[in-house]
Amino acid sequence: MPSIANENNERMSLRVPATAKAKLLRAAALRNTDLTSFVTQSALREAEAVIEEAETIRVSRRDHLRILELLENPPKPNAKLRAAIVGLPDAL
């Protein structure tokens, strides 16, 4: 899993080309908000989409039904699983 930078301040500086800043300012004005709010809200929407995509597992209907079947009727432990269980700490 990627590491997350931990910054203790609330300020963030960005360097963008003048044309990009002008476009952002225009879009913010069209939304009747300031640049900071516009950029923050846009970035947060994108961040939420990226996080959801990374944390969501999508399976086909067939696989979904197979998973449910295995949860309701798990197979008997085989030799490898029994060996792995023996190696677990007692605290579990």
Coordinates of N, CA and C in Angstrom, one line a residue:
M1 N 0.8 -1.2 0.0 CA 0.0 0.0 0.0 C 0.9 1.2 0.0
P2 N 0.5 2.2 -0.8 CA 1.4 3.5 -0.8 C 1.4 4.2 0.5
S3 N 2.5 4.8 0.8 CA 2.6 5.6 2.0 C 1.9 6.9 1.9
I4 N 1.4 7.5 2.9 CA 0.7 8.7 2.9 C 1.6 9.8 3.6
A5 N 1.8 10.9 3.0 CA 2.6 11.9 3.6 C 1.8 12.6 4.7
N6 N 2.5 12.8 5.8 CA 1.8 13.4 7.0 C 2.4 14.8 7.2
E7 N 1.6 15.8 6.7 CA 2.1 17.1 6.9 C 1.2 17.8 8.0
N8 N 1.9 18.5 8.9 CA 1.2 19.0 10.0 C 0.6 20.4 9.8
N9 N 0.7 20.9 8.6 CA 0.2 22.3 8.3 C -1.0 22.2 7.4
E10 N -1.8 23.3 7.3 CA -2.9 23.3 6.4 C -2.7 24.0 5.1
R11 N -1.5 24.4 4.9 CA -1.2 25.2 3.7 C -0.5 24.2 2.7
M12 N -0.9 24.4 1.4 CA -0.3 23.6 0.3 C 0.0 24.5 -0.8
S13 N 1.2 24.5 -1.3 CA 1.6 25.3 -2.4 C 1.7 24.5 -3.7
L14 N 1.2 25.1 -4.8 CA 1.2 24.4 -6.1 C 1.9 25.3 -7.1
R15 N 2.7 24.7 -7.9 CA 3.2 25.5 -9.0 C 2.5 25.0 -10.3
V16 N 1.8 25.9 -11.0 CA 1.1 25.6 -12.2 C 1.5 26.6 -13.3
P17 N 1.4 26.3 -14.5 CA 1.7 27.2 -15.6 C 0.6 28.3 -15.5
A18 N 0.9 29.5 -16.0 CA 0.0 30.6 -16.0 C -1.3 30.3 -16.7
T19 N -1.2 29.6 -17.8 CA -2.4 29.2 -18.5 C -3.4 28.3 -17.7
A20 N -2.8 27.4 -16.9 CA -3.6 26.5 -16.1 C -4.2 27.3 -15.0
K21 N -3.5 28.2 -14.4 CA -4.0 29.1 -13.3 C -5.2 29.9 -13.8
A22 N -5.0 30.5 -15.0 CA -6.0 31.3 -15.6 C -7.3 30.5 -15.8
K23 N -7.1 29.3 -16.3 CA -8.3 28.4 -16.5 C -9.0 28.0 -15.2
L24 N -8.2 27.7 -14.2 CA -8.8 27.4 -12.9 C -9.5 28.6 -12.3
L25 N -8.9 29.8 -12.5 CA -9.6 31.0 -12.0 C -10.9 31.3 -12.7
R26 N -10.9 31.1 -14.0 CA -12.1 31.3 -14.8 C -13.2 30.3 -14.4
A27 N -12.8 29.0 -14.2 CA -13.8 28.0 -13.8 C -14.3 28.3 -12.4
A28 N -13.4 28.8 -11.5 CA -13.9 29.1 -10.1 C -14.9 30.3 -10.2
A29 N -14.6 31.3 -11.0 CA -15.5 32.4 -11.2 C -16.8 32.0 -11.7
L30 N -16.8 31.0 -12.7 CA -18.1 30.5 -13.2 C -18.9 29.8 -12.2
R31 N -18.2 29.2 -11.2 CA -18.9 28.5 -10.1 C -19.2 29.4 -9.0
N32 N -18.8 30.7 -9.1 CA -19.1 31.7 -8.1 C -18.4 31.3 -6.8
T33 N -17.1 30.9 -6.9 CA -16.4 30.5 -5.7 C -14.9 31.0 -5.8
D34 N -14.2 30.9 -4.8 CA -12.8 31.3 -4.9 C -11.9 30.2 -5.4
L35 N -10.7 30.5 -5.8 CA -9.8 29.5 -6.3 C -9.5 28.4 -5.4
T36 N -9.2 28.7 -4.1 CA -8.9 27.7 -3.1 C -10.1 26.7 -3.0
S37 N -11.3 27.2 -2.8 CA -12.4 26.3 -2.7 C -12.6 25.4 -3.9
F38 N -12.5 26.1 -5.1 CA -12.7 25.3 -6.4 C -11.7 24.2 -6.5
V39 N -10.4 24.5 -6.3 CA -9.4 23.5 -6.4 C -9.5 22.4 -5.4
T40 N -9.8 22.8 -4.1 CA -10.0 21.8 -3.1 C -11.1 20.9 -3.3
Q41 N -12.3 21.4 -3.7 CA -13.4 20.6 -3.9 C -13.2 19.6 -5.1
S42 N -12.6 20.2 -6.2 CA -12.3 19.3 -7.4 C -11.3 18.2 -7.0
A43 N -10.3 18.6 -6.3 CA -9.3 17.6 -5.9 C -9.9 16.5 -5.0
L44 N -10.7 16.9 -4.1 CA -11.3 16.0 -3.1 C -12.3 15.0 -3.9
R45 N -13.0 15.5 -4.8 CA -13.9 14.6 -5.6 C -13.0 13.5 -6.3
E46 N -11.9 14.0 -6.9 CA -11.0 13.0 -7.6 C -10.4 12.1 -6.6
A47 N -10.0 12.6 -5.5 CA -9.4 11.7 -4.4 C -10.3 10.7 -4.0
E48 N -11.6 11.1 -3.7 CA -12.6 10.1 -3.3 C -12.8 9.0 -4.4
A49 N -12.8 9.4 -5.6 CA -13.0 8.4 -6.7 C -11.8 7.5 -6.8
V50 N -10.6 8.0 -6.6 CA -9.4 7.1 -6.7 C -9.4 6.2 -5.5
I51 N -9.7 6.6 -4.3 CA -9.8 5.8 -3.1 C -10.8 4.7 -3.3
E52 N -12.0 5.1 -3.7 CA -13.1 4.1 -3.9 C -12.7 3.0 -4.9
E53 N -12.1 3.4 -6.0 CA -11.6 2.5 -7.0 C -10.6 1.5 -6.4
A54 N -9.7 2.0 -5.6 CA -8.7 1.2 -5.0 C -9.2 0.2 -4.0
E55 N -10.3 0.6 -3.3 CA -10.8 -0.1 -2.2 C -12.0 -1.0 -2.5
T56 N -12.4 -1.0 -3.8 CA -13.6 -1.7 -4.2 C -13.2 -2.9 -5.1
I57 N -13.7 -4.0 -4.7 CA -13.5 -5.2 -5.6 C -14.7 -5.5 -6.4
R58 N -14.6 -5.5 -7.7 CA -15.8 -5.8 -8.5 C -15.6 -7.2 -9.1
V59 N -16.7 -8.0 -8.9 CA -16.7 -9.3 -9.5 C -17.9 -9.5 -10.3
S60 N -17.9 -10.5 -11.2 CA -19.0 -10.8 -12.1 C -20.1 -11.4 -11.2
R61 N -21.3 -11.5 -11.8 CA -22.4 -12.1 -11.1 C -22.1 -13.6 -10.8
R62 N -21.5 -14.3 -11.7 CA -21.1 -15.7 -11.5 C -20.2 -15.8 -10.3
D63 N -19.1 -15.0 -10.3 CA -18.2 -15.0 -9.2 C -18.8 -14.6 -7.9
H64 N -19.7 -13.6 -7.9 CA -20.4 -13.2 -6.7 C -21.2 -14.4 -6.1
L65 N -21.9 -15.1 -6.9 CA -22.7 -16.3 -6.5 C -21.7 -17.4 -5.9
R66 N -20.6 -17.6 -6.6 CA -19.6 -18.6 -6.1 C -19.0 -18.2 -4.7
I67 N -18.8 -16.9 -4.5 CA -18.2 -16.4 -3.2 C -19.3 -16.7 -2.2
L68 N -20.5 -16.4 -2.4 CA -21.6 -16.6 -1.5 C -21.7 -18.1 -1.1
E69 N -21.7 -18.9 -2.2 CA -21.8 -20.3 -2.0 C -20.6 -20.9 -1.1
L70 N -19.4 -20.4 -1.3 CA -18.3 -20.8 -0.5 C -18.4 -20.3 0.9
L71 N -18.9 -19.1 1.1 CA -19.1 -18.6 2.5 C -20.2 -19.4 3.2
E72 N -21.2 -19.8 2.5 CA -22.3 -20.6 3.2 C -21.9 -22.0 3.4
N73 N -21.1 -22.6 2.4 CA -20.7 -24.0 2.5 C -19.2 -24.1 2.2
P74 N -18.4 -23.7 3.2 CA -17.0 -23.7 3.0 C -16.5 -25.2 2.8
P75 N -15.4 -25.3 2.0 CA -14.9 -26.7 1.8 C -14.2 -27.2 3.0
K76 N -14.0 -28.4 3.1 CA -13.3 -29.0 4.3 C -11.8 -28.6 4.2
P77 N -11.2 -28.4 5.4 CA -9.8 -28.0 5.4 C -8.9 -29.1 4.8
N78 N -8.0 -28.7 3.9 CA -7.1 -29.6 3.3 C -5.8 -29.7 4.1
A79 N -4.8 -30.4 3.7 CA -3.6 -30.6 4.5 C -2.8 -29.3 4.6
K80 N -2.8 -28.5 3.5 CA -2.0 -27.2 3.6 C -2.7 -26.2 4.6
L81 N -4.0 -26.2 4.6 CA -4.7 -25.3 5.5 C -4.5 -25.8 7.0
R82 N -4.6 -27.1 7.2 CA -4.4 -27.6 8.6 C -2.9 -27.3 9.0
A83 N -2.0 -27.4 8.1 CA -0.6 -27.0 8.5 C -0.5 -25.5 8.8
A84 N -1.1 -24.7 8.1 CA -1.1 -23.3 8.3 C -1.7 -22.9 9.6
I85 N -2.8 -23.6 10.0 CA -3.5 -23.4 11.3 C -2.6 -23.8 12.4
V86 N -1.8 -24.8 12.3 CA -0.9 -25.2 13.4 C 0.1 -24.1 13.6
G87 N 0.5 -23.4 12.5 CA 1.6 -22.4 12.7 C 1.1 -21.1 13.2
L88 N -0.2 -20.9 13.4 CA -0.8 -19.7 13.9 C -0.4 -19.5 15.4
P89 N -0.2 -18.2 15.9 CA 0.0 -18.0 17.3 C -1.3 -18.3 18.1
D90 N -1.1 -18.7 19.3 CA -2.3 -19.1 20.2 C -3.2 -17.9 20.4
A91 N -2.7 -16.7 20.3 CA -3.5 -15.5 20.7 C -4.7 -15.3 19.7
L92 N -4.7 -15.9 18.5 CA -5.8 -15.8 17.6 C -6.8 -16.8 18.0

